[in-house]
Amino acid sequence: MKRPSPFSSGLAAAFARRGLALSLVVAAAAVSLPARAAEDGAAAEADADVERVQVADPYIELHTGPGRGYPVHFVAARQEWIAITLRHTDWYKVRTAGGKEGWVHRKQLETTLTEAGGAKTFRDIALDDYLGRRVQLGAAWGQFKSEPMLKFWTSYKLSDTLSVEGTIGQVQGLYSGTDFWHVNVLAEPWSDQRLSPFFSIGLGKFRNFPNQSLVAASVTDAKLGNAGIGARYHVSERLVLRVDYTIYTAFVADTRSTEYRAVTAGLSFFF
């Protein structure tokens, strides 16, 4: 029997190796194609869930983060479609048709058009924010026994009608100055209304210090009680206008107390 030549044996081995490699490539493709198809299907399903709007202004600026302090890294031109994928307070993360992602403020998105051709509105979302508000920070200016008064407060909503609030304030009078703080419980029976009255009661501390020009004057430290009424008005977005009338009672001694009346107006921000 004639033995195969070394050349033919090597050629057969090379073909066998190529056949094995081709089989491995085909097997890998058979495995990866369904997985890739599943990923594409999931991406398409995710894109179907997001809302798409069309730019109506000359352009919309995309920031790198949810705030005006973040730089603009891309500009979407008029008639370009963008998908809204995420929300953080008044900022929305969007993705352009070309895959660029960034954050856009709600005011800019309110100028876009929906797929139906109408103007995009966020009125329901703004109302949901107002109804779901928890923490508020605010400041007010007013009169404390006919003297100028400045106060700052923060409140936390415990339930639909009850909140706890902490306040610090200062009164700068002609002959003396006053620092005070107090913690209050607020009842707001109609907190779901844009104009909402409230009632408050609380306790704190009062410190009155006379001007250095007065002779034989001493600092007065006393416990402080207060009760008040007021109203809040939702101005727009996350701003709330507030006015209140409060009666303060400083217990300067076991048998003596002093009463003060204050009227203030200010703004608060909720989140």
PDB file of C-alpha atoms in Angstrom:
ATOM      1  CA  MET A   1       0.000   0.000   0.000  1.00  0.00           C
ATOM      2  CA  LYS A   2       1.227   3.421  -0.926  1.00  0.00           C
ATOM      3  CA  ARG A   3       1.814   5.679   2.036  1.00  0.00           C
ATOM      4  CA  PRO A   4       0.408   9.242   1.894  1.00  0.00           C
ATOM      5  CA  SER A   5       2.978  11.877   1.299  1.00  0.00           C
ATOM      6  CA  PRO A   6       3.879  14.290   4.124  1.00  0.00           C
ATOM      7  CA  PHE A   7       2.499  17.148   2.025  1.00  0.00           C
ATOM      8  CA  SER A   8      -0.946  15.581   1.636  1.00  0.00           C
ATOM      9  CA  SER A   9      -1.050  14.698   5.352  1.00  0.00           C
ATOM     10  CA  GLY A  10      -0.255  18.274   6.335  1.00  0.00           C
ATOM     11  CA  LEU A  11      -2.879  19.623   3.918  1.00  0.00           C
ATOM     12  CA  ALA A  12      -5.508  17.337   5.407  1.00  0.00           C
ATOM     13  CA  ALA A  13      -4.589  18.458   8.931  1.00  0.00           C
ATOM     14  CA  ALA A  14      -4.811  22.129   7.928  1.00  0.00           C
ATOM     15  CA  PHE A  15      -8.280  21.611   6.447  1.00  0.00           C
ATOM     16  CA  ALA A  16      -9.346  19.792   9.607  1.00  0.00           C
ATOM     17  CA  ARG A  17      -8.168  22.679  11.786  1.00  0.00           C
ATOM     18  CA  ARG A  18      -9.965  25.199   9.589  1.00  0.00           C
ATOM     19  CA  GLY A  19     -13.118  23.117   9.728  1.00  0.00           C
ATOM     20  CA  LEU A  20     -12.947  23.000  13.526  1.00  0.00           C
ATOM     21  CA  ALA A  21     -12.423  26.776  13.721  1.00  0.00           C
ATOM     22  CA  LEU A  22     -15.349  27.382  11.363  1.00  0.00           C
ATOM     23  CA  SER A  23     -17.551  25.133  13.488  1.00  0.00           C
ATOM     24  CA  LEU A  24     -16.619  27.078  16.618  1.00  0.00           C
ATOM     25  CA  VAL A  25     -17.431  30.404  14.906  1.00  0.00           C
ATOM     26  CA  VAL A  26     -20.808  29.101  13.732  1.00  0.00           C
ATOM     27  CA  ALA A  27     -21.605  27.782  17.227  1.00  0.00           C
ATOM     28  CA  ALA A  28     -20.656  31.092  18.850  1.00  0.00           C
ATOM     29  CA  ALA A  29     -22.805  32.985  16.360  1.00  0.00           C
ATOM     30  CA  ALA A  30     -25.715  30.663  17.051  1.00  0.00           C
ATOM     31  CA  VAL A  31     -25.427  31.397  20.760  1.00  0.00           C
ATOM     32  CA  SER A  32     -24.822  35.158  20.489  1.00  0.00           C
ATOM     33  CA  LEU A  33     -27.517  35.963  17.938  1.00  0.00           C
ATOM     34  CA  PRO A  34     -30.477  35.062  20.203  1.00  0.00           C
ATOM     35  CA  ALA A  35     -28.852  36.882  23.130  1.00  0.00           C
ATOM     36  CA  ARG A  36     -28.257  39.975  20.993  1.00  0.00           C
ATOM     37  CA  ALA A  37     -31.797  39.770  19.669  1.00  0.00           C
ATOM     38  CA  ALA A  38     -33.097  39.594  23.258  1.00  0.00           C
ATOM     39  CA  GLU A  39     -31.012  42.633  24.220  1.00  0.00           C
ATOM     40  CA  ASP A  40     -32.262  44.570  21.188  1.00  0.00           C
ATOM     41  CA  GLY A  41     -35.813  43.592  22.046  1.00  0.00           C
ATOM     42  CA  ALA A  42     -35.367  44.743  25.648  1.00  0.00           C
ATOM     43  CA  ALA A  43     -33.885  48.050  24.449  1.00  0.00           C
ATOM     44  CA  ALA A  44     -36.750  48.541  22.031  1.00  0.00           C
ATOM     45  CA  GLU A  45     -39.244  47.776  24.793  1.00  0.00           C
ATOM     46  CA  ALA A  46     -37.495  50.271  27.107  1.00  0.00           C
ATOM     47  CA  ASP A  47     -37.597  52.935  24.386  1.00  0.00           C
ATOM     48  CA  ALA A  48     -41.299  52.228  23.932  1.00  0.00           C
ATOM     49  CA  ASP A  49     -41.914  52.974  27.627  1.00  0.00           C
ATOM     50  CA  VAL A  50     -40.215  56.398  27.632  1.00  0.00           C
ATOM     51  CA  GLU A  51     -41.890  59.547  26.399  1.00  0.00           C
ATOM     52  CA  ARG A  52     -40.582  61.222  23.255  1.00  0.00           C
ATOM     53  CA  VAL A  53     -40.920  64.938  22.560  1.00  0.00           C
ATOM     54  CA  GLN A  54     -39.825  67.147  19.677  1.00  0.00           C
ATOM     55  CA  VAL A  55     -37.751  70.296  20.097  1.00  0.00           C
ATOM     56  CA  ALA A  56     -39.788  73.348  19.021  1.00  0.00           C
ATOM     57  CA  ASP A  57     -37.366  76.098  20.077  1.00  0.00           C
ATOM     58  CA  PRO A  58     -34.239  76.810  18.013  1.00  0.00           C
ATOM     59  CA  TYR A  59     -32.361  74.523  20.417  1.00  0.00           C
ATOM     60  CA  ILE A  60     -32.416  72.864  23.846  1.00  0.00           C
ATOM     61  CA  GLU A  61     -29.344  72.734  26.078  1.00  0.00           C
ATOM     62  CA  LEU A  62     -28.272  69.435  27.637  1.00  0.00           C
ATOM     63  CA  HIS A  63     -26.363  69.773  30.917  1.00  0.00           C
ATOM     64  CA  THR A  64     -24.016  67.164  32.361  1.00  0.00           C
ATOM     65  CA  GLY A  65     -26.008  67.100  35.610  1.00  0.00           C
ATOM     66  CA  PRO A  66     -29.362  68.138  37.127  1.00  0.00           C
ATOM     67  CA  GLY A  67     -28.596  71.794  37.859  1.00  0.00           C
ATOM     68  CA  ARG A  68     -27.675  75.093  36.229  1.00  0.00           C
ATOM     69  CA  GLY A  69     -24.208  74.840  37.728  1.00  0.00           C
ATOM     70  CA  TYR A  70     -23.418  71.867  35.480  1.00  0.00           C
ATOM     71  CA  PRO A  71     -21.938  72.770  32.085  1.00  0.00           C
ATOM     72  CA  VAL A  72     -23.789  72.411  28.783  1.00  0.00           C
ATOM     73  CA  HIS A  73     -22.189  69.587  26.777  1.00  0.00           C
ATOM     74  CA  PHE A  74     -24.641  69.211  23.878  1.00  0.00           C
ATOM     75  CA  VAL A  75     -27.343  71.186  22.068  1.00  0.00           C
ATOM     76  CA  ALA A  76     -30.371  69.492  20.497  1.00  0.00           C
ATOM     77  CA  ALA A  77     -31.602  71.415  17.454  1.00  0.00           C
ATOM     78  CA  ARG A  78     -35.159  72.262  16.409  1.00  0.00           C
ATOM     79  CA  GLN A  79     -37.324  69.328  15.186  1.00  0.00           C
ATOM     80  CA  GLU A  80     -35.002  66.809  16.832  1.00  0.00           C
ATOM     81  CA  TRP A  81     -36.705  64.082  18.873  1.00  0.00           C
ATOM     82  CA  ILE A  82     -35.566  63.430  22.426  1.00  0.00           C
ATOM     83  CA  ALA A  83     -36.651  60.755  24.900  1.00  0.00           C
ATOM     84  CA  ILE A  84     -37.320  61.585  28.579  1.00  0.00           C
ATOM     85  CA  THR A  85     -35.748  58.804  30.658  1.00  0.00           C
ATOM     86  CA  LEU A  86     -35.400  60.103  34.230  1.00  0.00           C
ATOM     87  CA  ARG A  87     -36.530  62.874  36.552  1.00  0.00           C
ATOM     88  CA  HIS A  88     -34.813  64.655  39.464  1.00  0.00           C
ATOM     89  CA  THR A  89     -36.902  67.504  40.987  1.00  0.00           C
ATOM     90  CA  ASP A  90     -37.343  69.996  38.100  1.00  0.00           C
ATOM     91  CA  TRP A  91     -34.628  68.453  35.926  1.00  0.00           C
ATOM     92  CA  TYR A  92     -35.152  65.666  33.396  1.00  0.00           C
ATOM     93  CA  LYS A  93     -32.608  63.333  31.884  1.00  0.00           C
ATOM     94  CA  VAL A  94     -33.110  63.015  28.116  1.00  0.00           C
ATOM     95  CA  ARG A  95     -31.560  61.036  25.285  1.00  0.00           C
ATOM     96  CA  THR A  96     -31.367  62.308  21.713  1.00  0.00           C
ATOM     97  CA  ALA A  97     -31.909  60.182  18.613  1.00  0.00           C
ATOM     98  CA  GLY A  98     -28.127  60.120  18.205  1.00  0.00           C
ATOM     99  CA  GLY A  99     -27.611  58.676  21.691  1.00  0.00           C
ATOM    100  CA  LYS A 100     -26.468  61.855  23.463  1.00  0.00           C
ATOM    101  CA  GLU A 101     -27.702  62.056  27.080  1.00  0.00           C
ATOM    102  CA  GLY A 102     -28.031  65.086  29.344  1.00  0.00           C
ATOM    103  CA  TRP A 103     -30.232  66.985  31.789  1.00  0.00           C
ATOM    104  CA  VAL A 104     -32.810  69.593  30.753  1.00  0.00           C
ATOM    105  CA  HIS A 105     -34.811  71.936  32.996  1.00  0.00           C
ATOM    106  CA  ARG A 106     -38.583  71.587  33.001  1.00  0.00           C
ATOM    107  CA  LYS A 107     -39.096  75.114  31.607  1.00  0.00           C
ATOM    108  CA  GLN A 108     -37.262  74.194  28.416  1.00  0.00           C
ATOM    109  CA  LEU A 109     -39.175  70.938  28.047  1.00  0.00           C
ATOM    110  CA  GLU A 110     -42.457  72.842  28.348  1.00  0.00           C
ATOM    111  CA  THR A 111     -41.697  74.375  24.925  1.00  0.00           C
ATOM    112  CA  THR A 112     -41.471  70.961  23.228  1.00  0.00           C
ATOM    113  CA  LEU A 113     -44.181  69.108  21.302  1.00  0.00           C
ATOM    114  CA  THR A 114     -45.609  65.674  22.038  1.00  0.00           C
ATOM    115  CA  GLU A 115     -45.891  62.902  19.461  1.00  0.00           C
ATOM    116  CA  ALA A 116     -49.523  63.945  19.021  1.00  0.00           C
ATOM    117  CA  GLY A 117     -48.371  67.430  18.027  1.00  0.00           C
ATOM    118  CA  GLY A 118     -49.555  69.271  21.145  1.00  0.00           C
ATOM    119  CA  ALA A 119     -47.545  71.313  23.628  1.00  0.00           C
ATOM    120  CA  LYS A 120     -45.945  69.309  26.445  1.00  0.00           C
ATOM    121  CA  THR A 121     -47.353  70.161  29.886  1.00  0.00           C
ATOM    122  CA  PHE A 122     -46.054  69.339  33.353  1.00  0.00           C
ATOM    123  CA  ARG A 123     -49.031  70.744  35.277  1.00  0.00           C
ATOM    124  CA  ASP A 124     -49.990  67.387  36.835  1.00  0.00           C
ATOM    125  CA  ILE A 125     -46.397  66.702  37.860  1.00  0.00           C
ATOM    126  CA  ALA A 126     -46.106  70.134  39.506  1.00  0.00           C
ATOM    127  CA  LEU A 127     -49.346  69.477  41.410  1.00  0.00           C
ATOM    128  CA  ASP A 128     -48.071  66.075  42.546  1.00  0.00           C
ATOM    129  CA  ASP A 129     -44.899  67.746  43.840  1.00  0.00           C
ATOM    130  CA  TYR A 130     -46.962  70.241  45.819  1.00  0.00           C
ATOM    131  CA  LEU A 131     -49.230  67.572  47.315  1.00  0.00           C
ATOM    132  CA  GLY A 132     -46.266  65.356  48.175  1.00  0.00           C
ATOM    133  CA  ARG A 133     -44.091  68.062  49.728  1.00  0.00           C
ATOM    134  CA  ARG A 134     -42.285  67.051  52.928  1.00  0.00           C
ATOM    135  CA  VAL A 135     -39.495  69.475  53.798  1.00  0.00           C
ATOM    136  CA  GLN A 136     -39.768  73.263  53.507  1.00  0.00           C
ATOM    137  CA  LEU A 137     -37.168  75.965  54.071  1.00  0.00           C
ATOM    138  CA  GLY A 138     -38.173  79.607  54.297  1.00  0.00           C
ATOM    139  CA  ALA A 139     -37.494  83.136  55.456  1.00  0.00           C
ATOM    140  CA  ALA A 140     -39.762  86.051  56.347  1.00  0.00           C
ATOM    141  CA  TRP A 141     -39.612  89.744  57.239  1.00  0.00           C
ATOM    142  CA  GLY A 142     -42.072  91.638  59.389  1.00  0.00           C
ATOM    143  CA  GLN A 143     -42.849  93.569  62.553  1.00  0.00           C
ATOM    144  CA  PHE A 144     -42.354  92.398  66.130  1.00  0.00           C
ATOM    145  CA  LYS A 145     -44.068  94.907  68.433  1.00  0.00           C
ATOM    146  CA  SER A 146     -43.559  97.620  65.755  1.00  0.00           C
ATOM    147  CA  GLU A 147     -39.850  96.737  65.406  1.00  0.00           C
ATOM    148  CA  PRO A 148     -38.224  95.044  62.395  1.00  0.00           C
ATOM    149  CA  MET A 149     -38.052  91.269  62.600  1.00  0.00           C
ATOM    150  CA  LEU A 150     -36.303  88.596  60.492  1.00  0.00           C
ATOM    151  CA  LYS A 151     -36.874  84.885  60.886  1.00  0.00           C
ATOM    152  CA  PHE A 152     -35.928  81.607  59.200  1.00  0.00           C
ATOM    153  CA  TRP A 153     -37.703  78.299  59.494  1.00  0.00           C
ATOM    154  CA  THR A 154     -37.681  74.711  58.349  1.00  0.00           C
ATOM    155  CA  SER A 155     -40.624  72.344  58.583  1.00  0.00           C
ATOM    156  CA  TYR A 156     -41.269  68.642  58.079  1.00  0.00           C
ATOM    157  CA  LYS A 157     -44.659  67.270  57.132  1.00  0.00           C
ATOM    158  CA  LEU A 158     -45.700  64.441  59.449  1.00  0.00           C
ATOM    159  CA  SER A 159     -49.047  63.745  57.788  1.00  0.00           C
ATOM    160  CA  ASP A 160     -51.478  65.356  55.371  1.00  0.00           C
ATOM    161  CA  THR A 161     -52.524  67.933  57.983  1.00  0.00           C
ATOM    162  CA  LEU A 162     -49.750  68.051  60.625  1.00  0.00           C
ATOM    163  CA  SER A 163     -46.211  69.430  60.438  1.00  0.00           C
ATOM    164  CA  VAL A 164     -43.415  70.156  62.905  1.00  0.00           C
ATOM    165  CA  GLU A 165     -41.480  73.398  62.391  1.00  0.00           C
ATOM    166  CA  GLY A 166     -38.333  74.925  63.858  1.00  0.00           C
ATOM    167  CA  THR A 167     -37.795  78.707  63.750  1.00  0.00           C
ATOM    168  CA  ILE A 168     -34.975  81.078  64.644  1.00  0.00           C
ATOM    169  CA  GLY A 169     -35.396  84.854  64.559  1.00  0.00           C
ATOM    170  CA  GLN A 170     -33.975  88.221  65.464  1.00  0.00           C
ATOM    171  CA  VAL A 171     -35.528  91.581  66.323  1.00  0.00           C
ATOM    172  CA  GLN A 172     -33.403  94.702  66.148  1.00  0.00           C
ATOM    173  CA  GLY A 173     -35.091  97.410  68.207  1.00  0.00           C
ATOM    174  CA  LEU A 174     -34.129 100.984  68.938  1.00  0.00           C
ATOM    175  CA  TYR A 175     -33.018 100.306  72.515  1.00  0.00           C
ATOM    176  CA  SER A 176     -32.479  96.551  72.543  1.00  0.00           C
ATOM    177  CA  GLY A 177     -32.165  93.474  70.376  1.00  0.00           C
ATOM    178  CA  THR A 178     -33.845  90.107  70.713  1.00  0.00           C
ATOM    179  CA  ASP A 179     -32.872  86.600  69.627  1.00  0.00           C
ATOM    180  CA  PHE A 180     -35.329  83.730  69.852  1.00  0.00           C
ATOM    181  CA  TRP A 181     -36.056  80.207  68.697  1.00  0.00           C
ATOM    182  CA  HIS A 182     -39.060  77.959  68.999  1.00  0.00           C
ATOM    183  CA  VAL A 183     -40.441  74.620  67.825  1.00  0.00           C
ATOM    184  CA  ASN A 184     -44.062  74.502  66.690  1.00  0.00           C
ATOM    185  CA  VAL A 185     -46.725  72.039  65.665  1.00  0.00           C
ATOM    186  CA  LEU A 186     -48.726  73.238  62.636  1.00  0.00           C
ATOM    187  CA  ALA A 187     -52.211  72.098  61.708  1.00  0.00           C
ATOM    188  CA  GLU A 188     -53.120  72.645  58.044  1.00  0.00           C
ATOM    189  CA  PRO A 189     -56.643  71.237  57.476  1.00  0.00           C
ATOM    190  CA  TRP A 190     -56.714  72.035  53.738  1.00  0.00           C
ATOM    191  CA  SER A 191     -53.108  71.295  52.828  1.00  0.00           C
ATOM    192  CA  ASP A 192     -54.139  69.986  49.380  1.00  0.00           C
ATOM    193  CA  GLN A 193     -55.398  73.432  48.337  1.00  0.00           C
ATOM    194  CA  ARG A 194     -53.277  76.055  46.641  1.00  0.00           C
ATOM    195  CA  LEU A 195     -54.379  78.611  49.275  1.00  0.00           C
ATOM    196  CA  SER A 196     -54.136  76.854  52.618  1.00  0.00           C
ATOM    197  CA  PRO A 197     -54.677  78.379  56.098  1.00  0.00           C
ATOM    198  CA  PHE A 198     -52.833  76.939  59.096  1.00  0.00           C
ATOM    199  CA  PHE A 199     -52.714  77.180  62.886  1.00  0.00           C
ATOM    200  CA  SER A 200     -49.609  76.817  65.062  1.00  0.00           C
ATOM    201  CA  ILE A 201     -48.562  76.500  68.694  1.00  0.00           C
ATOM    202  CA  GLY A 202     -45.137  75.994  70.200  1.00  0.00           C
ATOM    203  CA  LEU A 203     -42.434  76.612  72.822  1.00  0.00           C
ATOM    204  CA  GLY A 204     -38.922  78.031  72.754  1.00  0.00           C
ATOM    205  CA  LYS A 205     -36.453  80.491  74.261  1.00  0.00           C
ATOM    206  CA  PHE A 206     -36.245  84.270  74.278  1.00  0.00           C
ATOM    207  CA  ARG A 207     -33.142  86.421  74.883  1.00  0.00           C
ATOM    208  CA  ASN A 208     -33.275  90.214  75.054  1.00  0.00           C
ATOM    209  CA  PHE A 209     -30.059  92.235  75.249  1.00  0.00           C
ATOM    210  CA  PRO A 210     -30.128  96.051  75.662  1.00  0.00           C
ATOM    211  CA  ASN A 211     -27.863  98.422  73.759  1.00  0.00           C
ATOM    212  CA  GLN A 212     -24.510  99.060  75.410  1.00  0.00           C
ATOM    213  CA  SER A 213     -25.323 102.776  75.657  1.00  0.00           C
ATOM    214  CA  LEU A 214     -27.988 102.069  78.300  1.00  0.00           C
ATOM    215  CA  VAL A 215     -26.914 102.243  81.936  1.00  0.00           C
ATOM    216  CA  ALA A 216     -27.635  99.424  84.406  1.00  0.00           C
ATOM    217  CA  ALA A 217     -29.333  97.321  81.729  1.00  0.00           C
ATOM    218  CA  SER A 218     -29.152  93.546  81.928  1.00  0.00           C
ATOM    219  CA  VAL A 219     -29.725  90.670  79.529  1.00  0.00           C
ATOM    220  CA  THR A 220     -33.045  88.865  79.912  1.00  0.00           C
ATOM    221  CA  ASP A 221     -33.358  85.134  79.224  1.00  0.00           C
ATOM    222  CA  ALA A 222     -36.824  83.650  79.310  1.00  0.00           C
ATOM    223  CA  LYS A 223     -38.938  80.764  78.145  1.00  0.00           C
ATOM    224  CA  LEU A 224     -41.151  81.544  75.184  1.00  0.00           C
ATOM    225  CA  GLY A 225     -44.586  80.343  74.180  1.00  0.00           C
ATOM    226  CA  ASN A 226     -46.400  81.245  70.988  1.00  0.00           C
ATOM    227  CA  ALA A 227     -49.603  80.673  69.063  1.00  0.00           C
ATOM    228  CA  GLY A 228     -50.413  81.862  65.569  1.00  0.00           C
ATOM    229  CA  ILE A 229     -52.517  81.702  62.463  1.00  0.00           C
ATOM    230  CA  GLY A 230     -51.502  82.161  58.855  1.00  0.00           C
ATOM    231  CA  ALA A 231     -51.873  81.046  55.281  1.00  0.00           C
ATOM    232  CA  ARG A 232     -49.736  79.569  52.538  1.00  0.00           C
ATOM    233  CA  TYR A 233     -50.176  80.163  48.829  1.00  0.00           C
ATOM    234  CA  HIS A 234     -48.474  78.002  46.180  1.00  0.00           C
ATOM    235  CA  VAL A 235     -46.997  80.574  43.817  1.00  0.00           C
ATOM    236  CA  SER A 236     -45.369  78.347  41.184  1.00  0.00           C
ATOM    237  CA  GLU A 237     -43.139  75.305  40.869  1.00  0.00           C
ATOM    238  CA  ARG A 238     -41.621  74.866  44.384  1.00  0.00           C
ATOM    239  CA  LEU A 239     -42.204  78.352  45.789  1.00  0.00           C
ATOM    240  CA  VAL A 240     -44.807  79.063  48.473  1.00  0.00           C
ATOM    241  CA  LEU A 241     -45.821  82.513  49.750  1.00  0.00           C
ATOM    242  CA  ARG A 242     -46.561  82.650  53.482  1.00  0.00           C
ATOM    243  CA  VAL A 243     -48.078  85.227  55.846  1.00  0.00           C
ATOM    244  CA  ASP A 244     -48.692  84.748  59.557  1.00  0.00           C
ATOM    245  CA  TYR A 245     -49.786  86.522  62.696  1.00  0.00           C
ATOM    246  CA  THR A 246     -48.269  85.303  65.971  1.00  0.00           C
ATOM    247  CA  ILE A 247     -48.677  86.117  69.665  1.00  0.00           C
ATOM    248  CA  TYR A 248     -45.484  85.535  71.686  1.00  0.00           C
ATOM    249  CA  THR A 249     -45.464  85.254  75.473  1.00  0.00           C
ATOM    250  CA  ALA A 250     -42.098  85.569  77.243  1.00  0.00           C
ATOM    251  CA  PHE A 251     -42.107  84.200  80.809  1.00  0.00           C
ATOM    252  CA  VAL A 252     -39.497  86.529  82.290  1.00  0.00           C
ATOM    253  CA  ALA A 253     -40.232  85.526  85.909  1.00  0.00           C
ATOM    254  CA  ASP A 254     -42.353  83.102  87.890  1.00  0.00           C
ATOM    255  CA  THR A 255     -45.056  85.696  88.336  1.00  0.00           C
ATOM    256  CA  ARG A 256     -44.476  87.960  85.343  1.00  0.00           C
ATOM    257  CA  SER A 257     -44.756  87.560  81.597  1.00  0.00           C
ATOM    258  CA  THR A 258     -44.570  89.888  78.622  1.00  0.00           C
ATOM    259  CA  GLU A 259     -46.672  89.592  75.486  1.00  0.00           C
ATOM    260  CA  TYR A 260     -45.595  90.527  71.968  1.00  0.00           C
ATOM    261  CA  ARG A 261     -47.431  90.432  68.638  1.00  0.00           C
ATOM    262  CA  ALA A 262     -45.743  89.845  65.306  1.00  0.00           C
ATOM    263  CA  VAL A 263     -46.805  89.915  61.648  1.00  0.00           C
ATOM    264  CA  THR A 264     -44.516  88.496  58.950  1.00  0.00           C
ATOM    265  CA  ALA A 265     -44.558  87.632  55.254  1.00  0.00           C
ATOM    266  CA  GLY A 266     -42.049  85.556  53.330  1.00  0.00           C
ATOM    267  CA  LEU A 267     -41.285  82.772  50.884  1.00  0.00           C
ATOM    268  CA  SER A 268     -40.485  79.117  51.372  1.00  0.00           C
ATOM    269  CA  PHE A 269     -39.063  76.434  49.096  1.00  0.00           C
ATOM    270  CA  PHE A 270     -40.216  72.829  49.328  1.00  0.00           C
ATOM    271  CA  PHE A 271     -38.617  69.591  48.159  1.00  0.00           C
TER     272      PHE A 271
END
